[in-house]
mmCIF file of C-alpha atoms and ligand atoms in Angstrom:
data_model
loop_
_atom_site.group_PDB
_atom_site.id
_atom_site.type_symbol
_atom_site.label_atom_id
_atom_site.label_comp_id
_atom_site.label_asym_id
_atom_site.label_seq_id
_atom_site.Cartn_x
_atom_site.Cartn_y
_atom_site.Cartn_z
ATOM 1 C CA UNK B 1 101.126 50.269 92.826
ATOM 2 C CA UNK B 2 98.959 53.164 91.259
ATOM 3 C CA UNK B 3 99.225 56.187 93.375
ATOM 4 C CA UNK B 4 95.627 58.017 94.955
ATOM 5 C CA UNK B 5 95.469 61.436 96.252
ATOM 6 C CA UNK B 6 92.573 62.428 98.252
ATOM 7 C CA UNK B 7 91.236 65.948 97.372
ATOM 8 C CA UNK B 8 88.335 67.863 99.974
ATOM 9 C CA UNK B 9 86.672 70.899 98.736
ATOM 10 C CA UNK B 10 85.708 72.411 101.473
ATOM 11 C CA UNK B 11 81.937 74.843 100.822
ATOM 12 C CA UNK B 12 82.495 74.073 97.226
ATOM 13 C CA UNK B 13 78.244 76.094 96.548
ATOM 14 C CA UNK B 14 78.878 78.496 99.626
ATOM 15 C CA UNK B 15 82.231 79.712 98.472
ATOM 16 C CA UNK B 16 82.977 79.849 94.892
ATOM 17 C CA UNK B 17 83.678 83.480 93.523
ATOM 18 C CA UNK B 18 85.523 83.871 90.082
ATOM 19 C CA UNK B 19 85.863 80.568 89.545
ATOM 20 C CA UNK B 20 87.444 79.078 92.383
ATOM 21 C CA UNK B 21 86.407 75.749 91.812
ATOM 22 C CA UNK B 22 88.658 75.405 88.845
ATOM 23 C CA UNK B 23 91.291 75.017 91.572
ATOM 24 C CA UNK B 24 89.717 71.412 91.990
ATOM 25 C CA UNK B 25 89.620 70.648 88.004
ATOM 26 C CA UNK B 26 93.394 71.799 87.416
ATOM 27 C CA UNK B 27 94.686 69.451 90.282
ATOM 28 C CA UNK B 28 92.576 66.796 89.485
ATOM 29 C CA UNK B 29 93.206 67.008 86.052
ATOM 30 C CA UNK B 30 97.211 67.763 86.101
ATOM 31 C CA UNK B 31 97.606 64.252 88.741
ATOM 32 C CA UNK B 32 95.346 62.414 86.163
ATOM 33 C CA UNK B 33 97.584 62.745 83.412
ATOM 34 C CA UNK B 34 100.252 61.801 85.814
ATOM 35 C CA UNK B 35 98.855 58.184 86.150
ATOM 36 C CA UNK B 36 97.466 59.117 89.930
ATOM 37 C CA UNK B 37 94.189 58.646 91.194
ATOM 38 C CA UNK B 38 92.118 61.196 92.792
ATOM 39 C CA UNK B 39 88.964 60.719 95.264
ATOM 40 C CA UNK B 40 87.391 63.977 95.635
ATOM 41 C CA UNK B 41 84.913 64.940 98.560
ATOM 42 C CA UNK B 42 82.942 67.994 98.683
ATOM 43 C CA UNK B 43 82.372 69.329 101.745
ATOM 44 C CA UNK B 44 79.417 70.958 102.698
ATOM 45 C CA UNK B 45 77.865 72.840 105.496
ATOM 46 C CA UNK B 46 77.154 70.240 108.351
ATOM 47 C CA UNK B 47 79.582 67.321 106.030
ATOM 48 C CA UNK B 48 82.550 66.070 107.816
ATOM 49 C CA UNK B 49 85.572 66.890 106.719
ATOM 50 C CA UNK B 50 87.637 62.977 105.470
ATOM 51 C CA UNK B 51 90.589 62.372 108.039
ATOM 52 C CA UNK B 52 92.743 61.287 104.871
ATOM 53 C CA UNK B 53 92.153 64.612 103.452
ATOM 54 C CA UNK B 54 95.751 64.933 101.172
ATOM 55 C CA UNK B 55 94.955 68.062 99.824
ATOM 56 C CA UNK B 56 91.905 70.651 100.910
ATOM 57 C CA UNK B 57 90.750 73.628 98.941
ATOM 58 C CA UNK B 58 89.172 76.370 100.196
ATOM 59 C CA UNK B 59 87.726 79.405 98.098
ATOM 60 C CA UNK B 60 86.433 82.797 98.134
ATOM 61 C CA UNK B 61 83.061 84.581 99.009
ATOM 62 C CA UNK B 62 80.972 87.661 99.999
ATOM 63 C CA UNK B 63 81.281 88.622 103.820
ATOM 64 C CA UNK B 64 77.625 87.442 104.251
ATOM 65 C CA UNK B 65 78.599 84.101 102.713
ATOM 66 C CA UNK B 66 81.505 83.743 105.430
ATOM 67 C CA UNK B 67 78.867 85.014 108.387
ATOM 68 C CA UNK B 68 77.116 82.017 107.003
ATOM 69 C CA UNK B 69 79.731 79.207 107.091
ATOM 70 C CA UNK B 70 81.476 80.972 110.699
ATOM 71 C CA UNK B 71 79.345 77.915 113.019
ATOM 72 C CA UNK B 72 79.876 74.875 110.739
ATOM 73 C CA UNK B 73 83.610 75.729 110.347
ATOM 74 C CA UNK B 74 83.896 76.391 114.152
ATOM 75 C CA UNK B 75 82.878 72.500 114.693
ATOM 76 C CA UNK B 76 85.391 71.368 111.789
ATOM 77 C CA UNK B 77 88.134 73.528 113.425
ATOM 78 C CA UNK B 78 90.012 71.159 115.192
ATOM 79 C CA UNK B 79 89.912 68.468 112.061
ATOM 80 C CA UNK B 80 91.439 70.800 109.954
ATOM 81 C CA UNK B 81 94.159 71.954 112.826
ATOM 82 C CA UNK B 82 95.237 68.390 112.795
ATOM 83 C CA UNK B 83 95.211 67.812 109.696
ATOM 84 C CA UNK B 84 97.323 71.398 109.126
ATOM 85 C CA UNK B 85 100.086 70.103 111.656
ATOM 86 C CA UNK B 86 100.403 66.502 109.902
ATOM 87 C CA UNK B 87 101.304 68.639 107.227
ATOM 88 C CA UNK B 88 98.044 68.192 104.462
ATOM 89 C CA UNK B 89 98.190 70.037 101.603
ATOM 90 C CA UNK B 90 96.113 73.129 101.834
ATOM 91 C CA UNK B 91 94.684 75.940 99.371
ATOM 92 C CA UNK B 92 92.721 78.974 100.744
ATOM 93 C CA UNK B 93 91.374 81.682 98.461
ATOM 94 C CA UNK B 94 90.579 84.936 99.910
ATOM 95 C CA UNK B 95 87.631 84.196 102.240
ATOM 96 C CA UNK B 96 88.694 81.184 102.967
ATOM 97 C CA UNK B 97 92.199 82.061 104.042
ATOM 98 C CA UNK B 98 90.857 85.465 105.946
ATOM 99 C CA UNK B 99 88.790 82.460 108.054
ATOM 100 C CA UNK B 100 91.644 80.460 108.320
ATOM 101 C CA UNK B 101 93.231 83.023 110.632
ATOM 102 C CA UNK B 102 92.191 84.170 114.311
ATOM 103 C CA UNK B 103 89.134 87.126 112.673
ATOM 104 C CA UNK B 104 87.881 89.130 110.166
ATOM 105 C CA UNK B 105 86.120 92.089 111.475
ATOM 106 C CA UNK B 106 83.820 93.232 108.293
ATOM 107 C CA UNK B 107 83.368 96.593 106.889
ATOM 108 C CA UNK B 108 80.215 96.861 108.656
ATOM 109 C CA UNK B 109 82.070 95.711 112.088
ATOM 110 C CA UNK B 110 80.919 92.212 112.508
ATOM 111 C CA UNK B 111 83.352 90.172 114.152
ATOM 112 C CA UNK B 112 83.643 86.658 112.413
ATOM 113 C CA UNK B 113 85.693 84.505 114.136
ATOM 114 C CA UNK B 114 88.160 82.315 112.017
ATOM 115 C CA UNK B 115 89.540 78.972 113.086
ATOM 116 C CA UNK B 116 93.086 80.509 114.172
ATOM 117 C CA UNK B 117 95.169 78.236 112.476
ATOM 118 C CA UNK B 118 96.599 80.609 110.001
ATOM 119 C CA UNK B 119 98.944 82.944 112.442
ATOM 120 C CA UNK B 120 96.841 86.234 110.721
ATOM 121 C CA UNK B 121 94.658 88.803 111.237
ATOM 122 C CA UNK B 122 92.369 90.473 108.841
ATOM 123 C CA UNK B 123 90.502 93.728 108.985
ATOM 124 C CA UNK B 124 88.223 95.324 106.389
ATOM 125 C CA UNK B 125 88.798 98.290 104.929
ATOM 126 C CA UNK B 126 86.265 100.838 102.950
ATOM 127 C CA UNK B 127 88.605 100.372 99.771
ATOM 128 C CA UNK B 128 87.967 97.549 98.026
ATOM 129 C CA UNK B 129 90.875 96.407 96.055
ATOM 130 C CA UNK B 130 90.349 94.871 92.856
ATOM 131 C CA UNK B 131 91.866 94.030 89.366
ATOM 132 C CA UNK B 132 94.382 91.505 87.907
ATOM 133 C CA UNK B 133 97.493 90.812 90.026
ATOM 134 C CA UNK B 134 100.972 89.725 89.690
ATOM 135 C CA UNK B 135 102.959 88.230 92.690
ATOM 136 C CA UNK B 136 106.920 87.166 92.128
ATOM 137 C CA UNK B 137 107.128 83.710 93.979
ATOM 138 C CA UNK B 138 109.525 80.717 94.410
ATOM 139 C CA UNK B 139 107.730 79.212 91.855
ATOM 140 C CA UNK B 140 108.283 81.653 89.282
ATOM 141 C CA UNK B 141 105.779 85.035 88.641
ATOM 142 C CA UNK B 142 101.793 84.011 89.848
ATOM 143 C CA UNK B 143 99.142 85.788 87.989
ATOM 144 C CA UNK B 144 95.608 85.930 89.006
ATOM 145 C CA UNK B 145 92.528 88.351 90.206
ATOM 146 C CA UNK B 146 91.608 89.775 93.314
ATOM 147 C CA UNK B 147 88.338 91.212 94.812
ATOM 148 C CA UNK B 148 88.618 92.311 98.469
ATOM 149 C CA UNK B 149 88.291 94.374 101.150
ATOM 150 C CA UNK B 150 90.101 92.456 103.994
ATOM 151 C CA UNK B 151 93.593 94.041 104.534
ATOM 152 C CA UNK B 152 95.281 91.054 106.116
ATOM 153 C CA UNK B 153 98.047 91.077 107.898
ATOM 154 C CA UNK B 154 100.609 88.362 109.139
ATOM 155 C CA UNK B 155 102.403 88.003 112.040
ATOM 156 C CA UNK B 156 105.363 86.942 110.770
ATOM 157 C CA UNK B 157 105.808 88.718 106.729
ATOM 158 C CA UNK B 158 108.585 85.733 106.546
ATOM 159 C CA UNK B 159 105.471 83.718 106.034
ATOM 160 C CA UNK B 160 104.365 85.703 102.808
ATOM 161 C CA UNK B 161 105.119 83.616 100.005
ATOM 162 C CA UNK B 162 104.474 86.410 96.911
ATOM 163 C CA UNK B 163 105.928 90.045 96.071
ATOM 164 C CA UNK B 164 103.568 92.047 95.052
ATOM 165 C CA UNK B 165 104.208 93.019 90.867
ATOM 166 C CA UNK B 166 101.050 94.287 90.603
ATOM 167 C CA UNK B 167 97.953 94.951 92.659
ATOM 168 C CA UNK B 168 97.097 94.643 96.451
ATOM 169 C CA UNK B 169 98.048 91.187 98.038
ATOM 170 C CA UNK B 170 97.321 91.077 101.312
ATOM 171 C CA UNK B 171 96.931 94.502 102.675
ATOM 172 C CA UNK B 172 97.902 97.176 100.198
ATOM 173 C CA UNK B 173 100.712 98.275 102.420
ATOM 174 C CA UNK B 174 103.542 95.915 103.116
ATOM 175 C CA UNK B 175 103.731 94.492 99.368
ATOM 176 C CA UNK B 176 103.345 91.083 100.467
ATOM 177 C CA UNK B 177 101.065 88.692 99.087
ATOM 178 C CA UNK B 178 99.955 85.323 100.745
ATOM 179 C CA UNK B 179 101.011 83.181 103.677
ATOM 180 C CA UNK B 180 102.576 79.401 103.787
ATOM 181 C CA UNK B 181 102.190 77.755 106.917
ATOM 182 C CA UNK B 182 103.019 74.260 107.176
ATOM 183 C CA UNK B 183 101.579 73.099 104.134
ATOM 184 C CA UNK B 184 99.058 75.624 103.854
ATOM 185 C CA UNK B 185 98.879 78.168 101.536
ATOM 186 C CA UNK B 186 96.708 80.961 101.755
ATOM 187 C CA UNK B 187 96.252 83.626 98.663
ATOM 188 C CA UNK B 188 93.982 86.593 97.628
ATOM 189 C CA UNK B 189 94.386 85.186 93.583
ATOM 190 C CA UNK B 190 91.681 83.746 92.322
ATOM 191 C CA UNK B 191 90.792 83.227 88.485
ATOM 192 C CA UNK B 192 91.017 80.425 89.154
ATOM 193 C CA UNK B 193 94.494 80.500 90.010
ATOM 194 C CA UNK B 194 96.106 77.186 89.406
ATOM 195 C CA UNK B 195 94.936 77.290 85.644
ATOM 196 C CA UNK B 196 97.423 79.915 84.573
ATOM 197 C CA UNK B 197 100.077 79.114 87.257
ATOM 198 C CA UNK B 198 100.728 75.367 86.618
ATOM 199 C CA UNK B 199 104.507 75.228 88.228
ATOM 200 C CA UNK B 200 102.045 77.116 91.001
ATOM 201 C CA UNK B 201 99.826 73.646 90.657
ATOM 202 C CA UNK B 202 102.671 71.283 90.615
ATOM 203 C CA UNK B 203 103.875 73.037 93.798
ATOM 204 C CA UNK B 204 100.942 71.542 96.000
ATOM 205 C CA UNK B 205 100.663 68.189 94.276
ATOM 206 C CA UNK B 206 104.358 67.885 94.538
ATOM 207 C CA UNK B 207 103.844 68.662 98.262
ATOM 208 C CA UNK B 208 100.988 66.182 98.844
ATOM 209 C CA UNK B 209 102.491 63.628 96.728
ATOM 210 C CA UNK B 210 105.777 63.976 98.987
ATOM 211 C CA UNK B 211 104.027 64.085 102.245
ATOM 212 C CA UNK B 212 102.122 60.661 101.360
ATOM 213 C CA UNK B 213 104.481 58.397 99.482
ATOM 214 C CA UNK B 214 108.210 59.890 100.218
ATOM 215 C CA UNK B 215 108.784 61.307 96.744
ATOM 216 C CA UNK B 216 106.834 63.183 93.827
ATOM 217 C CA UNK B 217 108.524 61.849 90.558
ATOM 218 C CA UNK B 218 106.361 64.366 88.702
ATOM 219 C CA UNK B 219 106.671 63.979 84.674
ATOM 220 C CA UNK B 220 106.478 67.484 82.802
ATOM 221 C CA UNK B 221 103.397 68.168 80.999
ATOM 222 C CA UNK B 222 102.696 70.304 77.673
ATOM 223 C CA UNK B 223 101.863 73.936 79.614
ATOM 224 C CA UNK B 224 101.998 75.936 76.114
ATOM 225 C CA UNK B 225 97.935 77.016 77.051
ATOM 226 C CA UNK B 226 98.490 77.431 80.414
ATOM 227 C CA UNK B 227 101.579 79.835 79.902
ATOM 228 C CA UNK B 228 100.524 81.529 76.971
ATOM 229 C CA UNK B 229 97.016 82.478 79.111
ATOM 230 C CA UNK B 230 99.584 83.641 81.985
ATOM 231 C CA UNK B 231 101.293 85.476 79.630
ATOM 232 C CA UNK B 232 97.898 87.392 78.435
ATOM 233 C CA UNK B 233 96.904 87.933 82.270
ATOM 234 C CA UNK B 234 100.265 89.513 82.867
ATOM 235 C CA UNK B 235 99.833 91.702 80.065
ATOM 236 C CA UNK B 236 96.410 93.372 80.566
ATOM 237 C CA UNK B 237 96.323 96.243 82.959
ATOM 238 C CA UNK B 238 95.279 96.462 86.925
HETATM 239 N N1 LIG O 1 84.435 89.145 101.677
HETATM 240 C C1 LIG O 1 85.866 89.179 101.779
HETATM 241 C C2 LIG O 1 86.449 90.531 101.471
HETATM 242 O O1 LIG O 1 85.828 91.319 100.796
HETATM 243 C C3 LIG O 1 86.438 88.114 100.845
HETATM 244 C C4 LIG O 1 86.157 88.388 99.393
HETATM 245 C C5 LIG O 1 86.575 87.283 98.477
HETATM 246 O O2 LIG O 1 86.638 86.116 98.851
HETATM 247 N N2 LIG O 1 86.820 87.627 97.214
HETATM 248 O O3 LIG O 1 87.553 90.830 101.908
#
């Protein structure tokens, strides 16, 4: 029986800074040459969110852009809860994974409320922290790019899934980068970042695969581009 992952993209036009959407092309791409099948639905303002969502991908955006999405993500709220506790697969980019937690209180001192499912809080700052980053994870060193002012902060750093090597992460402080939560994993990389982090990619699908059919049997692929781009990322200064 062939195997069929469902992927959602959640605001795929509304929030899709430095390439984010790659995200979507690398796991579709990487369970395609696996021999598994993958529906993908992009999710839109006012678009409701699939209930057999396997894996949903959020990216990143300017604060206005987040004002902007703050209602329609309000009504999907509860979906994606659910869907978070049943254990879906779940990547969140910067201003998706600041909305993912309880607020973000801008620069500017708007208030935008996130969907509180992500046990984090995140607070502008006047720096904005930017440049190529490095994180040290369980699945070996992440590279990838950041571009924010949101410090965020967890409640819990157990939940951080990165060391900082180089750059920001979450808050310039506590040298943590990231959060996993159930399945979810929130970041501040993009790039995008599964196309020069593919044990990073295999992570997730391994996850989703897992979650749907008991086991992930994933065979290894050729990675020589994808490393040898990591290994030029890692290289090049903040
Ligand atoms: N607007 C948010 C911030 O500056 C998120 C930016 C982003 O997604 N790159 O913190």
């Amino acid at each position: 029986m062939s195997r069929v992952l469902h992927v959602a993209h959640l605001y795929p036009v509304e929030m899709n800074i430095y390439g984010d959407t790659g995200n979507r092309i690398v796991l579709t791409k990487r369970l395609e040459w696996r021999g598994t099948d993958v529906k993908v639905s992009l999710v839109g303002i006012g678009d409701e969110l699939p209930n057999d969502s396997d894996i949903v991908l959020g990216g990143g955006a300017q604060d206005a852009v987040q004002s902007a999405v703050e209602a329609d993500l309000a009504r999907k709220a509860s979906k994606l809860a659910r869907l978070a506790e049943e254990g879906a697969v779940m990547l969140m980019v910067c201003g998706m994974y600041q909305l993912l937690g309880r607020r973000f209180v801008t620069a500017d001192g708007q208030d935008i409320k996130g969907m509180g499912i992500l046990p984090i809080e995140t607070l502008a700052s006047h720096d904005r922290m930017i440049g190529n980053t490095a994180y040290q994870t369980p699945w070996g060193t992440v590279v990838g790019y950041e571009n924010h002012s949101g410090k965020t902060f967890l409640d819990d750093q157990s939940l951080a899934w990165g060391k900082v090597i180089k750059g920001a992460g979450n808050n310039g402080a506590d040298q943590l980068e990231g959060c996993l939560y159930h399945n979810i994993f929130g970041t501040y990389s993009h790039g995008p970042v599964l196309s020069k982090n593919p044990h990073f990619a295999d992570e997730l699908i391994s996850r989703a695969l897992i979650r749907k059919y008991g086991k992930s049997n994933l065979k290894s692929l050729d990675d020589t581009v994808e490393l040898a781009a990591a290994k030029t990322a890692l290289a090049r200064s903040r």
